Tab-separated table of C-alpha atoms and ligand atoms in Angstrom:
chain	number	residue	atom	x	y	z
A	189	MET	CA	-26.071	3.369	-4.088
A	190	GLU	CA	-26.323	2.314	-0.395
A	191	GLN	CA	-23.494	0.783	1.365
A	192	SER	CA	-25.397	-2.034	2.160
A	193	ASP	CA	-26.177	-2.926	-1.526
A	194	ILE	CA	-22.671	-4.291	-1.975
A	195	PHE	CA	-23.138	-6.829	0.831
A	196	THR	CA	-25.323	-8.887	-1.659
A	197	LYS	CA	-27.056	-12.341	-0.682
A	198	GLU	CA	-24.561	-14.035	-2.620
A	199	TYR	CA	-21.408	-12.144	-0.710
A	200	LEU	CA	-23.084	-12.808	2.610
A	201	GLU	CA	-24.110	-16.554	1.840
A	202	ARG	CA	-20.320	-17.115	0.582
A	203	GLN	CA	-18.858	-15.751	3.809
A	204	GLU	CA	-21.118	-17.713	5.853
A	205	ARG	CA	-20.237	-21.033	3.941
A	206	THR	CA	-16.606	-20.226	4.133
A	207	LYS	CA	-16.281	-19.316	7.631
A	208	TRP	CA	-14.577	-22.593	8.845
A	209	PHE	CA	-12.220	-22.235	5.962
A	210	THR	CA	-11.099	-18.864	6.576
A	211	ASP	CA	-10.674	-19.508	10.265
A	212	SER	CA	-8.659	-22.730	9.223
A	213	ARG	CA	-6.132	-20.754	7.338
A	214	PHE	CA	-3.656	-23.773	6.621
A	215	GLY	CA	-4.267	-26.783	4.853
A	216	LEU	CA	-2.136	-29.613	2.935
A	217	PHE	CA	-2.562	-30.330	-0.784
A	218	ILE	CA	-1.696	-33.856	-1.924
A	219	HIS	CA	-0.759	-34.380	-5.468
A	220	TRP	CA	-0.618	-38.051	-5.924
A	221	GLY	CA	-1.211	-40.731	-8.909
A	222	LEU	CA	0.686	-42.754	-11.486
A	223	TYR	CA	2.929	-39.880	-12.204
A	224	ALA	CA	4.640	-40.586	-8.780
A	225	ILE	CA	6.475	-43.676	-10.515
A	226	PRO	CA	8.122	-41.773	-13.472
A	227	ALA	CA	8.685	-39.134	-10.709
A	228	ARG	CA	9.193	-36.261	-13.136
A	229	GLY	CA	5.877	-34.247	-11.943
A	230	GLU	CA	2.402	-34.703	-12.819
A	231	TRP	CA	2.404	-33.023	-16.313
A	232	LEU	CA	5.043	-35.522	-17.806
A	233	ARG	CA	2.568	-37.275	-20.134
A	234	SER	CA	2.032	-33.970	-21.640
A	235	THR	CA	5.663	-32.457	-21.420
A	236	GLU	CA	7.019	-35.588	-22.872
A	237	LYS	CA	3.985	-36.307	-25.172
A	238	LEU	CA	3.488	-39.795	-24.075
A	239	SER	CA	0.847	-42.227	-25.606
A	240	ILE	CA	-1.512	-43.790	-23.330
A	241	GLU	CA	0.248	-46.863	-24.372
A	242	GLU	CA	3.862	-45.345	-23.131
A	243	TYR	CA	2.297	-44.430	-19.906
A	244	ASP	CA	0.441	-47.698	-19.024
A	245	PRO	CA	3.199	-49.381	-17.368
A	246	PHE	CA	2.686	-47.169	-14.636
A	247	PHE	CA	-0.935	-48.130	-14.319
A	248	GLN	CA	0.012	-51.720	-14.368
A	249	GLU	CA	2.587	-51.296	-11.797
A	250	PHE	CA	0.999	-48.857	-9.318
A	251	ASN	CA	1.383	-50.609	-6.046
A	252	PRO	CA	1.936	-48.098	-3.062
A	253	VAL	CA	2.722	-50.674	-0.389
A	254	HIS	CA	3.401	-47.819	2.030
A	255	TYR	CA	0.314	-45.858	1.723
A	256	ASN	CA	-0.762	-45.245	5.248
A	257	PRO	CA	-3.213	-42.170	5.118
A	258	ARG	CA	-3.562	-42.295	8.852
A	259	GLU	CA	0.154	-41.249	8.845
A	260	TRP	CA	-0.354	-38.652	6.287
A	261	ALA	CA	-3.194	-37.060	8.492
A	262	ARG	CA	-0.955	-37.274	11.596
A	263	VAL	CA	1.802	-35.508	9.666
A	264	ALA	CA	-0.758	-32.722	8.521
A	265	LYS	CA	-2.150	-32.435	11.991
A	266	ALA	CA	1.014	-32.135	13.768
A	267	ALA	CA	1.845	-29.583	11.052
A	268	GLY	CA	-0.957	-27.424	12.233
A	269	MET	CA	-3.085	-27.975	9.066
A	270	LYS	CA	-6.884	-27.941	9.638
A	271	TYR	CA	-7.979	-29.325	6.129
A	272	ALA	CA	-6.615	-31.335	3.111
A	273	VAL	CA	-7.154	-31.432	-0.499
A	274	MET	CA	-6.191	-34.750	-2.501
A	275	THR	CA	-6.212	-35.402	-6.083
A	276	ALA	CA	-8.989	-37.681	-6.782
A	277	LYS	CA	-8.360	-37.459	-10.581
A	278	HIS	CA	-5.641	-35.342	-12.073
A	279	HIS	CA	-5.167	-34.280	-15.703
A	280	ASP	CA	-3.856	-37.736	-16.672
A	281	GLY	CA	-7.361	-38.995	-16.003
A	282	PHE	CA	-6.425	-41.662	-13.448
A	283	CYS	CA	-8.683	-42.033	-10.657
A	284	LEU	CA	-7.709	-42.802	-7.160
A	285	PHE	CA	-11.181	-43.585	-6.389
A	286	ASP	CA	-13.516	-46.463	-7.512
A	287	SER	CA	-15.743	-45.042	-10.016
A	288	ARG	CA	-18.395	-47.035	-11.824
A	289	PHE	CA	-17.680	-44.699	-14.983
A	290	THR	CA	-14.043	-45.676	-15.793
A	291	ASP	CA	-11.468	-48.565	-15.662
A	292	TYR	CA	-8.819	-46.172	-15.154
A	293	LYS	CA	-8.759	-46.319	-11.433
A	294	ALA	CA	-6.857	-47.533	-8.449
A	295	THR	CA	-9.139	-50.663	-8.021
A	296	ASN	CA	-7.587	-51.920	-11.198
A	297	THR	CA	-4.021	-51.521	-10.589
A	298	PRO	CA	-2.010	-53.885	-7.971
A	299	ALA	CA	-3.091	-51.393	-5.381
A	300	GLY	CA	-6.422	-52.979	-5.854
A	301	ARG	CA	-8.533	-50.671	-3.780
A	302	ASP	CA	-10.383	-47.218	-3.417
A	303	LEU	CA	-7.298	-45.067	-2.080
A	304	ILE	CA	-9.721	-41.956	-1.890
A	305	ARG	CA	-11.929	-43.720	0.837
A	306	GLU	CA	-8.991	-44.474	2.829
A	307	TYR	CA	-7.856	-40.937	2.850
A	308	VAL	CA	-11.189	-39.643	3.633
A	309	ASP	CA	-11.613	-41.916	6.572
A	310	ALA	CA	-8.183	-41.271	7.949
A	311	PHE	CA	-8.149	-37.509	7.781
A	312	ARG	CA	-11.495	-37.348	9.199
A	313	ALA	CA	-10.629	-39.615	12.039
A	314	GLU	CA	-7.892	-36.949	12.885
A	315	GLY	CA	-10.413	-34.048	13.116
A	316	LEU	CA	-9.134	-32.549	9.517
A	317	ALA	CA	-11.664	-31.267	7.126
A	318	VAL	CA	-11.607	-33.035	3.568
A	319	GLY	CA	-11.368	-32.045	0.143
A	320	PHE	CA	-11.155	-33.384	-3.321
A	321	TYR	CA	-9.008	-31.896	-6.151
A	322	TYR	CA	-10.950	-32.728	-9.474
A	323	SER	CA	-9.239	-32.190	-12.911
A	324	LEU	CA	-11.483	-30.774	-15.634
A	325	LEU	CA	-8.737	-31.865	-18.011
A	326	ASP	CA	-8.661	-35.408	-18.816
A	327	TRP	CA	-6.027	-36.879	-21.273
A	328	HIS	CA	-7.055	-40.420	-20.976
A	329	HIS	CA	-10.941	-39.863	-21.932
A	330	LYS	CA	-11.764	-40.510	-25.568
A	331	ASP	CA	-13.984	-37.751	-25.550
A	332	PHE	CA	-11.556	-34.889	-24.408
A	333	PRO	CA	-10.166	-32.852	-27.295
A	334	LYS	CA	-6.765	-34.166	-28.357
A	335	TYR	CA	-5.206	-32.649	-31.538
A	336	SER	CA	-6.428	-28.928	-30.979
A	337	ASP	CA	-6.009	-28.929	-27.154
A	338	ARG	CA	-2.880	-27.090	-26.022
A	339	GLY	CA	-2.032	-29.247	-23.191
A	340	HIS	CA	-3.052	-32.587	-24.549
A	341	PRO	CA	-0.237	-35.141	-24.750
A	342	MET	CA	-1.591	-35.817	-28.427
A	343	ARG	CA	-1.719	-32.124	-29.364
A	344	GLY	CA	-0.655	-31.462	-32.785
A	345	ASN	CA	-0.342	-35.254	-33.595
A	346	GLU	CA	-1.326	-35.795	-36.967
A	347	ALA	CA	-2.789	-39.167	-35.787
A	348	TYR	CA	-5.232	-37.409	-33.812
A	349	ARG	CA	-6.114	-34.619	-36.592
A	350	GLU	CA	-9.320	-36.355	-37.646
A	351	ASP	CA	-10.069	-38.005	-34.242
A	352	SER	CA	-13.676	-37.580	-33.672
A	353	PHE	CA	-15.145	-37.074	-30.065
A	354	ASP	CA	-18.198	-36.178	-28.319
A	355	PHE	CA	-17.380	-33.382	-25.638
A	356	ALA	CA	-20.918	-33.565	-24.423
A	357	ARG	CA	-20.258	-36.980	-23.298
A	358	TYR	CA	-17.114	-35.918	-21.436
A	359	VAL	CA	-19.089	-33.337	-19.527
A	360	ASP	CA	-21.834	-36.057	-18.450
A	361	TYR	CA	-18.823	-38.165	-17.340
A	362	MET	CA	-17.454	-35.385	-15.082
A	363	ARG	CA	-20.818	-34.567	-13.699
A	364	ASN	CA	-21.339	-38.355	-12.949
A	365	GLN	CA	-17.930	-38.725	-11.233
A	366	VAL	CA	-18.374	-35.724	-9.369
A	367	THR	CA	-21.624	-36.925	-8.064
A	368	GLU	CA	-19.981	-40.214	-6.950
A	369	LEU	CA	-17.405	-38.234	-5.089
A	370	LEU	CA	-19.936	-36.232	-3.259
A	371	THR	CA	-22.432	-39.165	-2.550
A	372	ASN	CA	-20.132	-41.977	-1.537
A	373	TYR	CA	-17.860	-40.600	0.918
A	374	GLY	CA	-19.843	-38.866	3.662
A	375	PRO	CA	-19.607	-35.048	3.966
A	376	ILE	CA	-17.142	-33.246	1.925
A	377	ASP	CA	-15.671	-30.058	2.823
A	378	VAL	CA	-13.878	-28.559	-0.405
A	379	ILE	CA	-14.323	-29.566	-4.080
A	380	TRP	CA	-11.268	-27.989	-5.810
A	381	PHE	CA	-11.906	-28.055	-9.804
A	382	ASP	CA	-8.857	-27.598	-11.915
A	383	PHE	CA	-8.607	-25.801	-14.419
A	384	SER	CA	-10.024	-23.555	-16.996
A	385	TYR	CA	-8.053	-21.983	-20.097
A	386	ASP	CA	-8.960	-20.218	-23.273
A	387	GLU	CA	-12.383	-21.068	-24.475
A	388	MET	CA	-12.325	-24.102	-21.810
A	389	THR	CA	-14.140	-22.389	-19.277
A	390	GLY	CA	-17.460	-21.847	-17.598
A	391	GLU	CA	-20.454	-23.244	-19.546
A	392	VAL	CA	-18.045	-25.488	-21.731
A	393	TRP	CA	-17.708	-27.556	-18.831
A	394	GLY	CA	-21.354	-27.337	-18.176
A	395	ALA	CA	-20.450	-25.356	-15.209
A	396	SER	CA	-23.955	-24.172	-13.960
A	397	GLU	CA	-25.392	-27.740	-14.005
A	398	LEU	CA	-22.281	-29.099	-12.461
A	399	VAL	CA	-22.310	-26.248	-9.449
A	400	ARG	CA	-26.112	-27.084	-9.094
A	401	THR	CA	-25.372	-30.793	-8.744
A	402	VAL	CA	-22.753	-30.001	-6.259
A	403	ARG	CA	-24.957	-27.902	-4.154
A	404	ALA	CA	-27.778	-30.160	-4.106
A	405	LEU	CA	-25.623	-33.118	-3.226
A	406	GLN	CA	-23.635	-31.280	-0.411
A	407	PRO	CA	-25.101	-27.684	0.344
A	408	ASP	CA	-22.063	-26.797	2.661
A	409	VAL	CA	-19.230	-27.882	0.332
A	410	ILE	CA	-16.988	-24.937	-0.763
A	411	ILE	CA	-15.838	-24.833	-4.632
A	412	ASP	CA	-12.624	-22.820	-5.932
A	413	ASN	CA	-12.792	-20.728	-8.589
A	414	ARG	CA	-11.314	-22.386	-11.504
A	415	LEU	CA	-14.530	-23.374	-13.295
A	416	GLY	CA	-14.335	-19.944	-14.693
A	417	GLY	CA	-16.590	-16.782	-14.163
A	418	ASP	CA	-15.615	-13.812	-12.261
A	419	ILE	CA	-15.446	-14.314	-8.464
A	420	LYS	CA	-14.926	-10.654	-8.047
A	421	ALA	CA	-18.154	-9.586	-9.578
A	422	ARG	CA	-20.942	-8.118	-7.297
A	423	HIS	CA	-23.164	-10.819	-8.794
A	424	PRO	CA	-20.789	-13.726	-9.768
A	425	GLU	CA	-22.144	-16.590	-12.000
A	426	VAL	CA	-23.185	-19.523	-9.783
A	427	TYR	CA	-20.053	-21.354	-10.791
A	428	ALA	CA	-17.630	-18.255	-9.966
A	429	GLY	CA	-16.801	-20.261	-6.715
A	430	ASP	CA	-16.294	-19.486	-3.099
A	431	PHE	CA	-12.553	-18.811	-2.841
A	432	ALA	CA	-9.860	-17.560	-5.081
A	433	SER	CA	-6.982	-19.666	-5.680
A	434	PRO	CA	-3.866	-17.845	-6.608
A	435	GLU	CA	-1.238	-20.237	-7.425
A	436	GLN	CA	2.487	-20.060	-6.388
A	437	ILE	CA	2.103	-16.522	-5.316
A	438	ILE	CA	0.894	-14.268	-2.502
A	439	PRO	CA	-1.304	-11.720	-3.758
A	440	PRO	CA	0.466	-8.494	-2.995
A	441	GLU	CA	-2.745	-6.797	-1.637
A	442	GLY	CA	-5.085	-9.789	-0.574
A	443	ILE	CA	-7.906	-10.424	-2.954
A	444	LEU	CA	-10.937	-7.798	-3.027
A	445	ASN	CA	-14.158	-7.774	-5.265
A	446	GLU	CA	-14.966	-5.259	-7.519
A	447	ASP	CA	-16.586	-3.156	-4.546
A	448	GLY	CA	-13.408	-3.573	-2.531
A	449	LEU	CA	-14.749	-6.143	-0.132
A	450	PRO	CA	-12.529	-8.921	0.866
A	451	LEU	CA	-13.037	-12.318	-0.751
A	452	PRO	CA	-11.868	-15.651	0.617
A	453	TRP	CA	-8.665	-16.905	-0.871
A	454	GLU	CA	-6.224	-19.548	-0.713
A	455	ALA	CA	-2.583	-19.548	-2.205
A	456	CYS	CA	-1.453	-22.993	-3.042
A	457	ILE	CA	2.101	-23.369	-2.835
A	458	THR	CA	4.572	-26.268	-3.398
A	459	LEU	CA	7.153	-27.206	-0.908
A	460	ASN	CA	9.846	-27.902	-3.598
A	461	ASN	CA	9.139	-26.722	-7.060
A	462	HIS	CA	6.781	-29.526	-8.252
A	463	TRP	CA	3.340	-30.751	-7.289
A	464	GLY	CA	3.613	-34.592	-7.983
A	465	TYR	CA	6.450	-36.306	-6.789
A	466	ASN	CA	9.881	-35.551	-8.534
A	467	ALA	CA	12.671	-37.518	-7.245
A	468	MET	CA	15.222	-34.865	-8.569
A	469	ASP	CA	13.936	-31.981	-7.120
A	470	ARG	CA	15.461	-31.452	-3.720
A	471	ASP	CA	14.827	-27.555	-3.527
A	472	TYR	CA	12.805	-27.355	-0.536
A	473	LYS	CA	11.593	-24.040	1.236
A	474	SER	CA	12.744	-23.819	4.639
A	475	PRO	CA	10.423	-23.864	7.648
A	476	LYS	CA	11.043	-20.094	7.933
A	477	GLN	CA	9.954	-19.354	4.446
A	478	VAL	CA	6.857	-21.574	4.984
A	479	ILE	CA	6.149	-19.839	8.367
A	480	ARG	CA	6.495	-16.237	6.803
A	481	ALA	CA	4.554	-17.192	3.889
A	482	LEU	CA	1.688	-18.368	6.019
A	483	ILE	CA	1.647	-15.006	8.000
A	484	GLU	CA	1.741	-13.074	4.830
A	485	CYS	CA	-1.383	-15.001	3.773
A	486	VAL	CA	-3.174	-14.454	6.902
A	487	SER	CA	-2.045	-10.720	7.102
A	488	LYS	CA	-3.982	-10.409	3.779
A	489	GLY	CA	-7.058	-12.208	4.679
A	490	GLY	CA	-6.063	-15.453	2.900
A	491	ASN	CA	-5.129	-19.192	3.454
A	492	MET	CA	-2.261	-21.205	2.557
A	493	LEU	CA	-2.488	-24.569	0.963
A	494	LEU	CA	0.935	-26.314	1.053
A	495	ASN	CA	1.561	-29.246	-1.200
A	496	VAL	CA	3.434	-32.532	-0.981
A	497	GLY	CA	3.896	-34.995	-3.585
A	498	PRO	CA	3.943	-38.449	-1.987
A	499	ASP	CA	6.149	-41.064	-3.951
A	500	ALA	CA	5.340	-44.257	-5.588
A	501	LYS	CA	5.460	-46.276	-2.547
A	502	GLY	CA	3.215	-43.792	-0.890
A	503	GLU	CA	5.607	-41.953	1.368
A	504	ILE	CA	5.557	-38.215	1.682
A	505	PRO	CA	9.186	-37.090	1.016
A	506	GLU	CA	11.391	-37.012	4.311
A	507	GLU	CA	12.310	-33.473	3.524
A	508	SER	CA	8.710	-32.453	3.398
A	509	ILE	CA	7.938	-34.152	6.693
A	510	ARG	CA	10.887	-32.379	8.395
A	511	VAL	CA	9.703	-28.954	7.245
A	512	LEU	CA	5.927	-29.639	8.067
A	513	ASN	CA	7.218	-30.760	11.718
A	514	ASP	CA	9.367	-27.678	12.213
A	515	VAL	CA	6.396	-25.467	11.189
A	516	GLY	CA	4.008	-27.283	13.457
A	517	LYS	CA	6.188	-26.972	16.421
A	518	TRP	CA	6.162	-23.235	15.789
A	519	LEU	CA	2.439	-23.091	15.215
A	520	ARG	CA	1.818	-24.881	18.427
A	521	ARG	CA	3.434	-21.921	20.328
A	522	ASN	CA	1.882	-19.450	18.164
A	523	ALA	CA	-1.453	-20.479	17.198
A	524	ALA	CA	-3.589	-17.797	18.603
A	525	SER	CA	-1.861	-15.425	15.674
A	526	VAL	CA	-2.903	-17.649	12.778
A	527	TYR	CA	-5.951	-19.435	13.270
A	528	ASN	CA	-9.506	-17.140	13.070
A	529	CYS	CA	-7.287	-14.392	12.497
A	530	GLY	CA	-7.055	-11.828	9.488
A	531	ARG	CA	-6.006	-8.704	8.050
A	532	SER	CA	-5.451	-5.545	10.002
A	533	GLU	CA	-6.575	-2.117	8.866
A	534	LEU	CA	-2.955	-0.878	10.144
A	535	LEU	CA	-0.244	-0.452	7.486
A	536	LYS	CA	2.322	-3.008	7.254
A	537	PRO	CA	4.989	-2.391	9.802
A	538	GLN	CA	8.525	-1.940	8.991
A	539	TRP	CA	9.660	-5.020	11.095
A	540	GLY	CA	7.318	-7.541	9.938
A	541	ARG	CA	3.561	-7.893	9.765
A	542	TYR	CA	0.254	-7.872	11.621
A	543	THR	CA	-2.270	-10.295	11.887
A	544	GLU	CA	-5.399	-9.545	14.049
A	545	ARG	CA	-8.465	-11.062	15.824
A	546	GLU	CA	-10.821	-8.922	17.647
A	547	ASN	CA	-9.130	-6.936	20.361
A	548	LYS	CA	-5.777	-8.800	19.806
A	549	LEU	CA	-3.266	-7.460	17.419
A	550	TYR	CA	-0.566	-9.855	16.675
A	551	ALA	CA	3.159	-8.342	15.876
A	552	HIS	CA	5.112	-10.797	13.840
A	553	ILE	CA	8.694	-9.484	14.141
A	554	TYR	CA	11.089	-10.548	11.637
A	555	ASP	CA	13.721	-7.716	11.876
A	556	ARG	CA	14.999	-6.919	15.360
A	557	GLY	CA	16.478	-3.580	14.160
A	558	ILE	CA	18.295	-1.656	16.844
A	559	GLY	CA	16.547	-0.292	20.000
A	560	HIS	CA	13.067	-0.208	20.816
A	561	ILE	CA	10.433	-1.622	18.170
A	562	ASN	CA	8.155	0.667	16.872
A	563	LEU	CA	4.459	0.474	16.785
A	564	GLN	CA	3.235	3.214	14.814
A	565	GLY	CA	-0.088	5.058	15.789
A	566	LEU	CA	-0.475	2.792	19.070
A	567	THR	CA	0.116	5.167	21.733
A	568	GLY	CA	-2.450	4.735	24.830
A	569	LYS	CA	-3.985	1.879	22.868
A	570	ILE	CA	-2.255	-1.190	24.242
A	571	LYS	CA	-3.587	-2.622	27.468
A	572	ARG	CA	-1.133	-5.133	27.552
A	573	ALA	CA	1.713	-7.016	25.660
A	574	ARG	CA	2.906	-10.790	25.969
A	575	LEU	CA	5.498	-12.857	24.011
A	576	LEU	CA	2.845	-15.263	22.468
A	577	ALA	CA	5.159	-18.098	22.710
A	578	ASP	CA	5.514	-18.218	26.553
A	579	GLY	CA	3.035	-15.816	27.857
A	580	SER	CA	5.840	-13.517	29.226
A	581	GLU	CA	5.523	-9.949	29.874
A	582	ILE	CA	6.723	-7.433	27.109
A	583	LYS	CA	7.151	-3.775	28.219
A	584	ILE	CA	5.763	-1.101	26.162
A	585	ARG	CA	6.866	2.495	26.492
A	586	THR	CA	6.494	6.141	24.941
A	587	LEU	CA	8.879	8.406	23.714
A	588	ARG	CA	8.282	12.158	24.076
A	589	GLU	CA	9.666	12.688	20.528
A	590	TYR	CA	7.025	10.516	19.038
A	591	PRO	CA	3.867	11.107	20.794
A	592	GLU	CA	1.683	8.978	18.338
A	593	ASP	CA	3.738	5.733	18.785
A	594	ALA	CA	4.135	2.998	21.226
A	595	PHE	CA	7.386	0.968	21.472
A	596	ILE	CA	8.233	-2.223	22.432
A	597	VAL	CA	11.192	-2.836	24.821
A	598	MET	CA	12.869	-5.886	23.781
A	599	ASN	CA	15.721	-7.466	25.895
A	600	GLY	CA	18.548	-8.245	24.177
A	601	SER	CA	19.867	-7.675	20.822
A	602	GLN	CA	18.593	-10.870	19.377
A	603	LEU	CA	14.946	-11.949	18.602
A	604	PRO	CA	13.965	-15.101	20.709
A	605	ASP	CA	12.662	-16.565	17.539
A	606	ASP	CA	14.422	-16.036	14.400
A	607	TRP	CA	11.568	-17.354	12.076
A	608	ASP	CA	8.986	-15.171	13.467
A	609	THR	CA	8.925	-13.760	17.002
A	610	VAL	CA	5.017	-13.137	18.013
A	611	ILE	CA	3.911	-10.222	20.380
A	612	GLU	CA	0.492	-10.346	21.404
A	613	LEU	CA	-0.995	-7.039	21.628
A	614	GLU	CA	-4.219	-6.603	23.748
A	615	LEU	CA	-5.716	-3.673	22.561
A	616	GLU	CA	-8.040	-1.264	24.630
A	617	GLN	CA	-11.722	-1.587	23.571
B	739	LIG	C1	-1.851	-26.186	-12.165
B	739	LIG	C2	-1.181	-27.532	-12.847
B	739	LIG	C3	-1.831	-28.758	-12.093
B	739	LIG	C4	-1.670	-28.458	-10.440
B	739	LIG	C5	-2.286	-27.311	-10.141
B	739	LIG	C6	-2.598	-26.797	-8.687
B	739	LIG	O1	-3.092	-25.934	-12.578
B	739	LIG	O2	-1.821	-27.857	-14.104
B	739	LIG	O3	-0.874	-29.654	-12.242
B	739	LIG	O4	-2.548	-29.606	-9.905
B	739	LIG	O5	-1.886	-26.190	-10.644
B	739	LIG	O6	-2.789	-25.662	-8.311
């Protein structure tokens, strides 16, 4: 087989389509809906087996008086994020957008308006790319399986054993809603389907037709890989997606396809331990953890989609905002080592990680150690070195005992930035 055979048409098209995305590296995930009121996460209707009636008070009450997506967009932008993905519909079936195909939508709550439109306008105005999360599951739709479905709130409920439903109608409903989302809101950059399980995967969702519809409406939109199929195949299904979507994990070796070529991927990560607002969960990650996680993603050729769960009033939790602000301050000084950067062929260094872009190698130093910092195999290859945060000169030296290696001469016994000290190494061409 020729080496060039592995660069299939599908592979090259996907690379082209996802270019802006892999350059962007950092996005905001927003999980928001009726579940912000009970404030126990977005799965509560399922975990607590609530009926539609028991969940209905939240629909009657939903009135996010502080919803100000311009503010959210400013927070995202200040955090250094380049795009956002927001729940247009989550598993509970509630739509934040004004759909012709259901009454179960924000326009029929006290909110009384299309909250997705405001999100799209606000994020676009800040120059961010815009995405929609759309749940394949739907616990409100009468044609979605109930008794036998493993996640449905009415699973195993005798009252639903004989319930009859027409799943084909549900598949039409999804296609109609996705058509609305990709018709009524201008150009959309990401459509994020969630999720397939057991036999509920691929063509069961009408996936080929759904994706054909998506591509016909918006040829440039990129799609995650949760409709099913095998994104790693040399010739993946049309619905296998443009990027992989590891959840709450950063893949140890990044993600390659079956031919060993890198695939676009995005790790989605919560800031505390829930997607939807959870009032009790104060277990937030620190800015240092977030920055290092982002760098880990980039060093392995991936993105990070970091989640916030705004509350019932429409406020992003204060703690989340604080972390995002700090991450943004660090990113402003160190942007060149993140955006448009990717994996390096060099082995992971003992003191941290490398990211790379063209002839610039970025050393992300986490562990100061003692003495000079070793750059394995880089002797004679470094044209100059600068502390990325302030542009100041960093001296590089060699040591006779280690002829292959270069060494960073660090002044002082502590790193200037305890979260991540980045040294920009300009390599000889
Ligand atoms: C899981 C959860 C869902 C969440 C998603 C984010 O699929 O079911 O609630 O939206 O992860 O990736």
